[in-house]
């Protein structure tokens, strides 16, 4: 099968590759969401050594920088309560943690979650965290530019492989809120 973006040699429906996905991602793909057909979620098998954005686009083509999104976990604190959330922005952007995220979460202070927290609470690998399969109840903040993309390349839950899906499918994920200005120029 040919991937809708990029020139990947090994693209298949993610539902055919559940064994390559982490448990929470596989469960989410299996269950589906928002009425999007499972065949619109594509898995491309890639080298885990080049999973980081800069190395990935250097190897697979610079045009993917504008079609890829990064998912980061943040921790918002107000009083003694901590709220974990995921933020998804295009790869050439950075998350507006101290503006848009802080305001949306109603937090006094927001920081990037530690690697141990991000990995432990999501059940995913660092460098492969994806919005698909996040813990129930987590807010998922998505930059409007991501939701507007026809196809978006994102992590697969592990450093090996990526998922490709419509931006509208990402916006339909449980807990998703699409926000203007979440991604700011990097």
Coordinates of C-alpha atoms in Angstrom, one line a residue:
X1 CA 0.0 0.0 0.0
X2 CA 1.2 3.5 -0.7
X3 CA 1.2 6.0 2.2
X4 CA -0.8 9.2 1.5
X5 CA 2.2 11.4 2.3
X6 CA 5.9 10.7 2.1
X7 CA 7.6 7.9 0.2
X8 CA 7.6 5.1 2.7
X9 CA 8.3 1.5 1.5
X10 CA 6.4 -0.2 4.3
X11 CA 2.9 1.3 4.8
X12 CA 0.0 -0.8 6.0
X13 CA -3.3 -0.2 7.9
X14 CA -2.4 0.2 11.6
X15 CA -5.1 -2.4 12.4
X16 CA -2.8 -4.9 10.5
X17 CA 0.2 -4.0 12.7
X18 CA -1.2 -4.0 16.2
X19 CA 1.8 -6.1 17.2
X20 CA 4.1 -3.2 16.4
X21 CA 2.1 -0.7 18.6
X22 CA 2.3 -0.2 22.3
X23 CA -0.7 -1.6 24.2
X24 CA -2.6 1.6 24.7
X25 CA -2.2 2.6 21.0
X26 CA -3.2 -0.8 19.8
X27 CA -6.3 -0.8 22.0
X28 CA -7.3 2.7 20.6
X29 CA -6.8 1.6 17.0
X30 CA -8.7 -1.6 17.6
X31 CA -11.6 0.3 19.3
X32 CA -11.7 3.2 16.8
X33 CA -13.2 6.7 17.5
X34 CA -15.3 9.4 16.0
X35 CA -16.6 7.2 13.1
X36 CA -13.2 7.3 11.3
X37 CA -12.6 4.1 9.3
X38 CA -9.7 2.1 10.7
X39 CA -8.2 1.9 7.2
X40 CA -7.6 5.7 7.4
X41 CA -5.0 5.1 10.2
X42 CA -1.8 4.0 8.4
X43 CA 1.3 2.6 10.1
X44 CA 4.7 3.1 8.4
X45 CA 7.5 0.9 9.8
X46 CA 10.6 3.1 10.4
X47 CA 14.0 2.9 11.9
X48 CA 13.9 3.7 15.7
X49 CA 17.3 5.3 15.4
X50 CA 15.9 8.2 13.4
X51 CA 12.6 8.7 15.3
X52 CA 13.4 12.2 16.4
X53 CA 12.0 14.9 14.0
X54 CA 15.2 16.4 12.7
X55 CA 16.8 13.0 11.9
X56 CA 13.5 11.7 10.5
X57 CA 12.9 14.5 8.0
X58 CA 16.6 14.5 7.0
X59 CA 16.2 10.8 6.0
X60 CA 12.7 10.8 4.7
X61 CA 12.4 14.3 3.2
X62 CA 12.1 17.9 4.4
X63 CA 8.6 18.2 3.1
X64 CA 7.4 16.0 6.0
X65 CA 8.3 18.7 8.4
X66 CA 5.2 20.6 7.4
X67 CA 3.0 17.4 7.5
X68 CA 4.3 16.0 10.8
X69 CA 3.1 16.8 14.4
X70 CA 4.8 16.3 17.7
X71 CA 3.0 15.3 20.9
X72 CA 4.3 16.4 24.2
X73 CA 3.0 15.8 27.7
X74 CA 2.6 18.8 30.1
X75 CA 1.8 19.1 33.7
X76 CA -0.3 22.1 34.8
X77 CA -0.4 23.0 38.5
X78 CA -2.9 25.0 40.5
X79 CA -2.7 24.8 44.2
X80 CA -1.9 21.2 45.1
X81 CA -3.5 19.7 42.0
X82 CA -1.6 18.6 38.9
X83 CA -3.3 18.1 35.6
X84 CA -1.5 16.1 32.9
X85 CA -2.4 16.9 29.3
X86 CA -1.0 16.2 25.9
X87 CA -0.4 18.9 23.3
X88 CA -0.1 18.3 19.5
X89 CA 1.5 20.9 17.2
X90 CA 3.1 20.8 13.8
X91 CA 6.8 19.8 14.0
X92 CA 8.1 23.2 12.9
X93 CA 6.3 24.8 15.8
X94 CA 6.6 24.7 19.6
X95 CA 3.9 24.5 22.2
X96 CA 2.8 27.8 23.8
X97 CA 3.0 26.4 27.3
X98 CA 3.0 29.6 29.2
X99 CA 0.1 31.2 27.2
X100 CA -2.4 29.0 25.5
X101 CA -1.8 25.8 27.5
X102 CA -1.8 27.6 30.9
X103 CA -4.9 29.5 30.1
X104 CA -6.8 26.5 28.8
X105 CA -5.9 24.3 31.7
X106 CA -6.6 27.1 34.2
X107 CA -3.2 26.4 35.7
X108 CA -1.0 28.8 37.6
X109 CA 2.1 27.1 36.3
X110 CA 2.7 24.7 33.4
X111 CA 5.8 22.7 32.6
X112 CA 6.8 19.8 30.4
X113 CA 6.2 16.6 32.3
X114 CA 9.3 14.6 33.2
X115 CA 10.3 11.8 30.9
X116 CA 9.4 9.3 33.7
X117 CA 5.9 10.7 34.1
X118 CA 5.3 11.0 30.4
X119 CA 6.4 7.4 29.7
X120 CA 4.9 5.9 32.9
X121 CA 1.5 7.5 32.6
X122 CA 1.0 7.0 28.8
X123 CA 2.5 3.5 28.5
X124 CA 4.4 4.8 25.5
X125 CA 8.1 5.2 24.6
X126 CA 9.9 8.5 24.9
X127 CA 10.3 9.9 21.4
X128 CA 7.2 8.1 20.2
X129 CA 4.4 9.5 22.3
X130 CA 1.2 9.9 20.3
X131 CA -2.2 11.3 21.0
X132 CA -3.8 8.0 20.0
X133 CA -4.3 5.9 23.2
X134 CA -3.8 8.5 25.8
X135 CA -5.1 7.8 29.3
X136 CA -8.9 8.4 29.7
X137 CA -9.7 11.8 31.0
X138 CA -6.6 13.5 29.8
X139 CA -7.1 16.8 27.9
X140 CA -5.7 16.6 24.4
X141 CA -4.9 20.1 23.1
X142 CA -4.5 20.2 19.3
X143 CA -3.3 23.2 17.4
X144 CA -5.8 24.1 14.7
X145 CA -3.1 23.9 12.0
X146 CA -2.8 20.1 12.8
X147 CA -6.6 19.6 12.6
X148 CA -6.6 21.4 9.2
X149 CA -4.0 19.1 7.6
X150 CA -5.4 16.5 5.2
X151 CA -2.9 13.9 6.4
X152 CA -0.6 14.2 9.4
X153 CA 2.4 12.0 10.4
X154 CA 2.6 11.4 14.2
X155 CA 4.3 9.0 16.6
X156 CA 3.1 5.5 17.0
X157 CA 3.6 5.0 20.7
X158 CA 7.1 3.6 20.2
X159 CA 10.2 4.9 18.5
X160 CA 9.8 2.3 15.8
X161 CA 7.1 3.4 13.3
X162 CA 4.8 6.3 12.7
X163 CA 1.1 6.7 12.2
X164 CA -0.4 8.7 9.3
X165 CA -4.0 9.9 9.6
X166 CA -6.3 12.8 8.7
X167 CA -6.1 15.9 10.8
X168 CA -9.9 15.6 11.4
X169 CA -9.4 12.1 12.8
X170 CA -7.0 13.6 15.4
X171 CA -9.5 16.3 16.3
X172 CA -12.1 13.6 16.9
X173 CA -9.9 11.7 19.5
X174 CA -11.3 11.4 23.0
X175 CA -10.6 14.5 25.1
X176 CA -9.5 16.5 22.1
X177 CA -9.9 20.3 22.0
X178 CA -8.7 22.2 18.9
X179 CA -7.1 25.6 19.9
X180 CA -5.9 28.5 17.8
X181 CA -2.4 29.6 18.7
X182 CA -1.3 26.4 20.5
X183 CA 1.6 26.1 18.1
X184 CA 3.9 29.1 17.8
X185 CA 6.9 29.5 15.5
X186 CA 9.8 27.5 16.7

